[in-house]
Amino acid sequence: MKPLIIANWKANPGSVKEAKRLFKAIPYNRQVVICPPSCYFYLGKKHKLGSQNCFLETGAFTGELSPEMLKSLRIDYVILGHSERREYFKETDELIREKVKACLKEKLKVILCVGEKKGQNTLTILKRQLSCFEKGIFAVAYEPVWAIGTGNFCNPEKAKKALDFIKKRTKTKVLYGGSVNSSNFKQYLKQGFDGVLVGGASLNIKELKKMI
Ligand code: PGA
């Protein structure tokens, strides 16, 4: 199976001009899913698209997006439980579990993020966070929080332990995320990861093209 690349742009880029430039420069590839801020979805017609988050339902929930909206826009993928959502927006496992269910109901391809903070026991945290796992989830992304956006990527052999733990429990695709770039991504594929979730390096066209 060909490896997947999930590009998580987070709240970037800051202008529509730059978003247009990025979309134009990224070659279409069926193994690549771009997750831009939702205000740029309309620019990515050519590409496979994903949302970085999603709420539970349509209705009076100011500022949110619903699974139904994503489905009707043909945004097939959705990242849930990213560590930045957990940390800055106080998302709990309980809420993430509800979101997973709501997105699966609309048949969205859910990418559930899990991973420990510095100093925490990896397997203890994974066990707790995998309580959000449901049959039908598209992929689980192992993203050690200390490795995200730091350049301090996780030793691939160490990541393999998390991979095996997640695979055994979920029998689904497992991705690695956390300071992935064109020089280190192959090491994770070699360990058996089904793909990578890329933040910073996915905003750099040269880097992204190299990985593709
Ligand atoms: P990073 O982000 O590649 O910039 O470390 C990964 C992520 O947050 O998904």
PDB file of C-alpha atoms and ligand atoms in Angstrom:
ATOM      1  CA  MET A   1       0.000   0.000   0.000  1.00  0.00           C
ATOM      2  CA  LYS A   2       1.269   3.448  -0.907  1.00  0.00           C
ATOM      3  CA  PRO A   3       1.935   5.700   2.100  1.00  0.00           C
ATOM      4  CA  LEU A   4      -0.402   8.551   2.929  1.00  0.00           C
ATOM      5  CA  ILE A   5       0.533  12.153   3.538  1.00  0.00           C
ATOM      6  CA  ILE A   6      -1.884  14.236   5.585  1.00  0.00           C
ATOM      7  CA  ALA A   7      -0.906  17.909   5.375  1.00  0.00           C
ATOM      8  CA  ASN A   8      -2.105  19.874   8.396  1.00  0.00           C
ATOM      9  CA  TRP A   9      -1.787  23.580   7.646  1.00  0.00           C
ATOM     10  CA  LYS A  10      -3.173  24.624  11.072  1.00  0.00           C
ATOM     11  CA  ALA A  11      -4.082  28.359  11.093  1.00  0.00           C
ATOM     12  CA  ASN A  12      -1.832  29.019   8.076  1.00  0.00           C
ATOM     13  CA  PRO A  13      -1.239  30.731   5.700  1.00  0.00           C
ATOM     14  CA  GLY A  14      -2.382  34.198   6.756  1.00  0.00           C
ATOM     15  CA  SER A  15      -3.611  35.356   3.354  1.00  0.00           C
ATOM     16  CA  VAL A  16      -5.795  34.003   0.577  1.00  0.00           C
ATOM     17  CA  LYS A  17      -3.074  34.980  -1.877  1.00  0.00           C
ATOM     18  CA  GLU A  18      -0.598  32.669  -0.204  1.00  0.00           C
ATOM     19  CA  ALA A  19      -3.176  29.871   0.105  1.00  0.00           C
ATOM     20  CA  LYS A  20      -3.829  30.105  -3.633  1.00  0.00           C
ATOM     21  CA  ARG A  21      -0.115  29.933  -4.311  1.00  0.00           C
ATOM     22  CA  LEU A  22       0.276  26.829  -2.140  1.00  0.00           C
ATOM     23  CA  PHE A  23      -2.654  24.985  -3.708  1.00  0.00           C
ATOM     24  CA  LYS A  24      -1.428  25.829  -7.181  1.00  0.00           C
ATOM     25  CA  ALA A  25       2.073  24.560  -6.476  1.00  0.00           C
ATOM     26  CA  ILE A  26       1.048  21.245  -4.894  1.00  0.00           C
ATOM     27  CA  PRO A  27       0.640  18.498  -7.485  1.00  0.00           C
ATOM     28  CA  TYR A  28      -2.538  16.414  -7.181  1.00  0.00           C
ATOM     29  CA  ASN A  29      -1.821  13.011  -5.700  1.00  0.00           C
ATOM     30  CA  ARG A  30      -4.441  10.591  -4.453  1.00  0.00           C
ATOM     31  CA  GLN A  31      -2.263   9.683  -1.470  1.00  0.00           C
ATOM     32  CA  VAL A  32      -2.148  13.295  -0.275  1.00  0.00           C
ATOM     33  CA  VAL A  33      -4.857  14.999   1.795  1.00  0.00           C
ATOM     34  CA  ILE A  34      -4.594  18.733   2.395  1.00  0.00           C
ATOM     35  CA  CYS A  35      -6.208  20.051   5.602  1.00  0.00           C
ATOM     36  CA  PRO A  36      -6.306  23.849   5.224  1.00  0.00           C
ATOM     37  CA  PRO A  37      -8.222  26.330   7.394  1.00  0.00           C
ATOM     38  CA  SER A  38     -11.872  25.893   6.366  1.00  0.00           C
ATOM     39  CA  CYS A  39     -12.060  29.373   4.802  1.00  0.00           C
ATOM     40  CA  TYR A  40      -9.688  28.063   2.094  1.00  0.00           C
ATOM     41  CA  PHE A  41     -11.572  24.843   1.284  1.00  0.00           C
ATOM     42  CA  TYR A  42     -12.987  26.418  -1.864  1.00  0.00           C
ATOM     43  CA  LEU A  43      -9.493  26.915  -3.267  1.00  0.00           C
ATOM     44  CA  GLY A  44      -8.605  23.250  -3.116  1.00  0.00           C
ATOM     45  CA  LYS A  45     -11.041  21.838  -5.666  1.00  0.00           C
ATOM     46  CA  LYS A  46      -8.366  19.693  -7.340  1.00  0.00           C
ATOM     47  CA  HIS A  47      -7.021  18.157  -4.148  1.00  0.00           C
ATOM     48  CA  LYS A  48      -8.277  15.687  -1.610  1.00  0.00           C
ATOM     49  CA  LEU A  49      -9.305  17.793   1.373  1.00  0.00           C
ATOM     50  CA  GLY A  50      -9.703  17.316   5.084  1.00  0.00           C
ATOM     51  CA  SER A  51     -10.908  19.434   7.988  1.00  0.00           C
ATOM     52  CA  GLN A  52      -8.690  20.062  11.016  1.00  0.00           C
ATOM     53  CA  ASN A  53     -11.634  19.781  13.381  1.00  0.00           C
ATOM     54  CA  CYS A  54     -15.393  19.444  13.443  1.00  0.00           C
ATOM     55  CA  PHE A  55     -18.228  19.940  15.939  1.00  0.00           C
ATOM     56  CA  LEU A  56     -21.045  17.485  16.682  1.00  0.00           C
ATOM     57  CA  GLU A  57     -24.009  18.848  14.747  1.00  0.00           C
ATOM     58  CA  THR A  58     -25.614  21.548  12.662  1.00  0.00           C
ATOM     59  CA  GLY A  59     -27.397  24.268  14.672  1.00  0.00           C
ATOM     60  CA  ALA A  60     -26.876  27.142  17.106  1.00  0.00           C
ATOM     61  CA  PHE A  61     -23.174  26.582  17.776  1.00  0.00           C
ATOM     62  CA  THR A  62     -21.417  29.841  16.900  1.00  0.00           C
ATOM     63  CA  GLY A  63     -18.142  29.430  15.084  1.00  0.00           C
ATOM     64  CA  GLU A  64     -18.391  25.706  14.476  1.00  0.00           C
ATOM     65  CA  LEU A  65     -18.608  23.365  11.483  1.00  0.00           C
ATOM     66  CA  SER A  66     -20.800  20.270  11.427  1.00  0.00           C
ATOM     67  CA  PRO A  67     -20.122  16.804   9.984  1.00  0.00           C
ATOM     68  CA  GLU A  68     -23.127  17.338   7.693  1.00  0.00           C
ATOM     69  CA  MET A  69     -21.509  20.487   6.225  1.00  0.00           C
ATOM     70  CA  LEU A  70     -18.220  18.730   5.591  1.00  0.00           C
ATOM     71  CA  LYS A  71     -20.019  15.857   3.922  1.00  0.00           C
ATOM     72  CA  SER A  72     -22.017  18.142   1.667  1.00  0.00           C
ATOM     73  CA  LEU A  73     -18.868  20.039   0.684  1.00  0.00           C
ATOM     74  CA  ARG A  74     -17.162  16.716  -0.132  1.00  0.00           C
ATOM     75  CA  ILE A  75     -14.541  17.281   2.516  1.00  0.00           C
ATOM     76  CA  ASP A  76     -14.090  13.571   3.127  1.00  0.00           C
ATOM     77  CA  TYR A  77     -11.423  13.602   5.828  1.00  0.00           C
ATOM     78  CA  VAL A  78     -11.422  15.074   9.316  1.00  0.00           C
ATOM     79  CA  ILE A  79      -8.686  15.287  11.941  1.00  0.00           C
ATOM     80  CA  LEU A  80     -10.012  14.879  15.487  1.00  0.00           C
ATOM     81  CA  GLY A  81      -8.275  15.101  18.844  1.00  0.00           C
ATOM     82  CA  HIS A  82      -5.206  16.986  17.657  1.00  0.00           C
ATOM     83  CA  SER A  83      -3.038  17.919  20.632  1.00  0.00           C
ATOM     84  CA  GLU A  84      -3.487  21.637  19.894  1.00  0.00           C
ATOM     85  CA  ARG A  85      -7.263  21.169  20.161  1.00  0.00           C
ATOM     86  CA  ARG A  86      -6.794  19.317  23.432  1.00  0.00           C
ATOM     87  CA  GLU A  87      -4.329  21.870  24.827  1.00  0.00           C
ATOM     88  CA  TYR A  88      -5.611  25.290  23.645  1.00  0.00           C
ATOM     89  CA  PHE A  89      -9.307  24.537  23.243  1.00  0.00           C
ATOM     90  CA  LYS A  90      -9.613  22.200  26.215  1.00  0.00           C
ATOM     91  CA  GLU A  91     -11.030  19.281  24.254  1.00  0.00           C
ATOM     92  CA  THR A  92     -11.450  16.222  26.443  1.00  0.00           C
ATOM     93  CA  ASP A  93     -11.505  12.547  25.517  1.00  0.00           C
ATOM     94  CA  GLU A  94     -15.260  12.615  26.205  1.00  0.00           C
ATOM     95  CA  LEU A  95     -15.867  15.381  23.667  1.00  0.00           C
ATOM     96  CA  ILE A  96     -13.515  13.789  21.140  1.00  0.00           C
ATOM     97  CA  ARG A  97     -15.372  10.494  21.508  1.00  0.00           C
ATOM     98  CA  GLU A  98     -18.658  12.260  20.672  1.00  0.00           C
ATOM     99  CA  LYS A  99     -17.055  13.995  17.702  1.00  0.00           C
ATOM    100  CA  VAL A 100     -15.735  10.689  16.391  1.00  0.00           C
ATOM    101  CA  LYS A 101     -19.211   9.174  16.550  1.00  0.00           C
ATOM    102  CA  ALA A 102     -20.837  12.191  14.894  1.00  0.00           C
ATOM    103  CA  CYS A 103     -18.305  12.187  12.045  1.00  0.00           C
ATOM    104  CA  LEU A 104     -18.570   8.437  11.492  1.00  0.00           C
ATOM    105  CA  LYS A 105     -22.331   8.806  11.221  1.00  0.00           C
ATOM    106  CA  GLU A 106     -21.745  11.073   8.203  1.00  0.00           C
ATOM    107  CA  LYS A 107     -19.237   8.531   6.858  1.00  0.00           C
ATOM    108  CA  LEU A 108     -16.320  10.960   7.119  1.00  0.00           C
ATOM    109  CA  LYS A 109     -12.815   9.518   7.164  1.00  0.00           C
ATOM    110  CA  VAL A 110     -11.686  10.214  10.711  1.00  0.00           C
ATOM    111  CA  ILE A 111      -8.021  10.636  11.595  1.00  0.00           C
ATOM    112  CA  LEU A 112      -7.786  10.380  15.377  1.00  0.00           C
ATOM    113  CA  CYS A 113      -4.672  11.936  16.942  1.00  0.00           C
ATOM    114  CA  VAL A 114      -3.111  10.474  20.055  1.00  0.00           C
ATOM    115  CA  GLY A 115       0.208  10.968  21.820  1.00  0.00           C
ATOM    116  CA  GLU A 116       1.889  11.673  25.115  1.00  0.00           C
ATOM    117  CA  LYS A 117       3.311  14.906  26.500  1.00  0.00           C
ATOM    118  CA  LYS A 118       6.917  15.088  27.655  1.00  0.00           C
ATOM    119  CA  GLY A 119       7.425  13.046  30.799  1.00  0.00           C
ATOM    120  CA  GLN A 120       4.187  11.061  30.442  1.00  0.00           C
ATOM    121  CA  ASN A 121       4.140   7.315  29.975  1.00  0.00           C
ATOM    122  CA  THR A 122       3.410   6.693  26.314  1.00  0.00           C
ATOM    123  CA  LEU A 123       1.404   3.490  26.594  1.00  0.00           C
ATOM    124  CA  THR A 124      -0.676   4.733  29.545  1.00  0.00           C
ATOM    125  CA  ILE A 125      -1.692   7.817  27.564  1.00  0.00           C
ATOM    126  CA  LEU A 126      -2.343   5.861  24.379  1.00  0.00           C
ATOM    127  CA  LYS A 127      -4.528   3.425  26.247  1.00  0.00           C
ATOM    128  CA  ARG A 128      -6.610   6.290  27.665  1.00  0.00           C
ATOM    129  CA  GLN A 129      -6.863   8.234  24.411  1.00  0.00           C
ATOM    130  CA  LEU A 130      -7.705   5.125  22.404  1.00  0.00           C
ATOM    131  CA  SER A 131     -10.918   4.931  24.401  1.00  0.00           C
ATOM    132  CA  CYS A 132     -12.090   7.369  21.675  1.00  0.00           C
ATOM    133  CA  PHE A 133     -11.438   4.774  19.003  1.00  0.00           C
ATOM    134  CA  GLU A 134     -14.444   3.384  17.148  1.00  0.00           C
ATOM    135  CA  LYS A 135     -14.618   0.765  14.453  1.00  0.00           C
ATOM    136  CA  GLY A 136     -14.715   2.547  11.115  1.00  0.00           C
ATOM    137  CA  ILE A 137     -12.086   5.151  11.963  1.00  0.00           C
ATOM    138  CA  PHE A 138      -9.866   5.704   8.925  1.00  0.00           C
ATOM    139  CA  ALA A 139      -6.518   6.143  10.700  1.00  0.00           C
ATOM    140  CA  VAL A 140      -4.920   6.843  14.052  1.00  0.00           C
ATOM    141  CA  ALA A 141      -2.029   9.319  14.085  1.00  0.00           C
ATOM    142  CA  TYR A 142       0.601   8.822  16.748  1.00  0.00           C
ATOM    143  CA  GLU A 143       1.891  12.307  17.517  1.00  0.00           C
ATOM    144  CA  PRO A 144       4.056  12.693  20.614  1.00  0.00           C
ATOM    145  CA  VAL A 145       3.173  16.213  21.765  1.00  0.00           C
ATOM    146  CA  TRP A 146       6.806  17.078  22.535  1.00  0.00           C
ATOM    147  CA  ALA A 147       7.719  16.300  18.914  1.00  0.00           C
ATOM    148  CA  ILE A 148       5.136  18.621  17.336  1.00  0.00           C
ATOM    149  CA  GLY A 149       6.579  21.764  15.820  1.00  0.00           C
ATOM    150  CA  THR A 150       9.839  21.401  17.730  1.00  0.00           C
ATOM    151  CA  GLY A 151      12.139  19.810  15.151  1.00  0.00           C
ATOM    152  CA  ASN A 152      12.679  17.195  17.830  1.00  0.00           C
ATOM    153  CA  PHE A 153      11.180  14.199  15.997  1.00  0.00           C
ATOM    154  CA  CYS A 154      10.609  10.913  17.761  1.00  0.00           C
ATOM    155  CA  ASN A 155      13.217   8.193  17.406  1.00  0.00           C
ATOM    156  CA  PRO A 156      11.667   5.869  14.784  1.00  0.00           C
ATOM    157  CA  GLU A 157      12.372   2.727  16.828  1.00  0.00           C
ATOM    158  CA  LYS A 158      10.632   4.267  19.808  1.00  0.00           C
ATOM    159  CA  ALA A 159       7.721   5.308  17.612  1.00  0.00           C
ATOM    160  CA  LYS A 160       7.492   1.696  16.421  1.00  0.00           C
ATOM    161  CA  LYS A 161       6.525   0.632  19.960  1.00  0.00           C
ATOM    162  CA  ALA A 162       3.580   3.022  19.855  1.00  0.00           C
ATOM    163  CA  LEU A 163       2.751   1.834  16.345  1.00  0.00           C
ATOM    164  CA  ASP A 164       2.597  -1.811  17.444  1.00  0.00           C
ATOM    165  CA  PHE A 165       0.472  -0.925  20.475  1.00  0.00           C
ATOM    166  CA  ILE A 166      -2.028   1.047  18.372  1.00  0.00           C
ATOM    167  CA  LYS A 167      -2.145  -1.519  15.540  1.00  0.00           C
ATOM    168  CA  LYS A 168      -2.815  -4.354  17.920  1.00  0.00           C
ATOM    169  CA  ARG A 169      -5.735  -2.536  19.518  1.00  0.00           C
ATOM    170  CA  THR A 170      -7.300  -0.899  16.493  1.00  0.00           C
ATOM    171  CA  LYS A 171      -6.286  -2.934  13.413  1.00  0.00           C
ATOM    172  CA  THR A 172      -6.406   0.283  11.419  1.00  0.00           C
ATOM    173  CA  LYS A 173      -3.956   2.497   9.541  1.00  0.00           C
ATOM    174  CA  VAL A 174      -1.422   4.209  11.802  1.00  0.00           C
ATOM    175  CA  LEU A 175       0.363   7.431  10.869  1.00  0.00           C
ATOM    176  CA  TYR A 176       3.271   9.196  12.539  1.00  0.00           C
ATOM    177  CA  GLY A 177       3.292  12.939  13.152  1.00  0.00           C
ATOM    178  CA  GLY A 178       5.675  15.315  14.898  1.00  0.00           C
ATOM    179  CA  SER A 179       8.376  17.290  13.044  1.00  0.00           C
ATOM    180  CA  VAL A 180       8.151  15.122   9.945  1.00  0.00           C
ATOM    181  CA  ASN A 181      10.167  16.406   7.000  1.00  0.00           C
ATOM    182  CA  SER A 182      11.615  15.156   3.734  1.00  0.00           C
ATOM    183  CA  SER A 183      14.765  13.858   5.429  1.00  0.00           C
ATOM    184  CA  ASN A 184      13.137  11.807   8.191  1.00  0.00           C
ATOM    185  CA  PHE A 185       9.790  10.604   6.844  1.00  0.00           C
ATOM    186  CA  LYS A 186      11.105   7.448   5.187  1.00  0.00           C
ATOM    187  CA  GLN A 187      12.377   6.154   8.516  1.00  0.00           C
ATOM    188  CA  TYR A 188       8.790   5.995   9.795  1.00  0.00           C
ATOM    189  CA  LEU A 189       7.525   4.212   6.709  1.00  0.00           C
ATOM    190  CA  LYS A 190      10.344   1.700   7.140  1.00  0.00           C
ATOM    191  CA  GLN A 191       9.094   0.973  10.661  1.00  0.00           C
ATOM    192  CA  GLY A 192       5.696   0.099   9.233  1.00  0.00           C
ATOM    193  CA  PHE A 193       3.731   3.352   9.600  1.00  0.00           C
ATOM    194  CA  ASP A 194       1.098   3.708   6.877  1.00  0.00           C
ATOM    195  CA  GLY A 195       1.902   7.357   6.352  1.00  0.00           C
ATOM    196  CA  VAL A 196       2.670  10.672   7.983  1.00  0.00           C
ATOM    197  CA  LEU A 197       0.826  13.692   9.348  1.00  0.00           C
ATOM    198  CA  VAL A 198       2.870  16.734   8.425  1.00  0.00           C
ATOM    199  CA  GLY A 199       2.473  20.229   9.897  1.00  0.00           C
ATOM    200  CA  GLY A 200       5.212  22.799   9.312  1.00  0.00           C
ATOM    201  CA  ALA A 201       6.883  21.017   6.391  1.00  0.00           C
ATOM    202  CA  SER A 202       3.577  20.819   4.493  1.00  0.00           C
ATOM    203  CA  LEU A 203       3.610  24.616   4.080  1.00  0.00           C
ATOM    204  CA  ASN A 204       6.964  24.386   2.371  1.00  0.00           C
ATOM    205  CA  ILE A 205       6.359  23.425  -1.241  1.00  0.00           C
ATOM    206  CA  LYS A 206       9.851  22.062  -1.799  1.00  0.00           C
ATOM    207  CA  GLU A 207       9.581  19.824   1.248  1.00  0.00           C
ATOM    208  CA  LEU A 208       6.094  18.604   0.441  1.00  0.00           C
ATOM    209  CA  LYS A 209       6.977  17.876  -3.175  1.00  0.00           C
ATOM    210  CA  LYS A 210      10.000  15.873  -2.102  1.00  0.00           C
ATOM    211  CA  MET A 211       7.837  13.723   0.161  1.00  0.00           C
ATOM    212  CA  ILE A 212       5.196  13.226  -2.533  1.00  0.00           C
TER     213      ILE A 212
HETATM  214  P1  PGA B   1       4.680  19.453  12.771  1.00  0.00           P
HETATM  215  O1  PGA B   1       3.137  19.295  13.147  1.00  0.00           O
HETATM  216  O2  PGA B   1       4.924  18.582  11.551  1.00  0.00           O
HETATM  217  O3  PGA B   1       4.854  20.906  12.482  1.00  0.00           O
HETATM  218  O4  PGA B   1       5.463  18.972  13.938  1.00  0.00           O
HETATM  219  C1  PGA B   1       2.501  18.054  13.099  1.00  0.00           C
HETATM  220  C2  PGA B   1       1.097  18.155  13.604  1.00  0.00           C
HETATM  221  O5  PGA B   1       0.824  18.977  14.478  1.00  0.00           O
HETATM  222  O6  PGA B   1       0.215  17.427  13.145  1.00  0.00           O
END
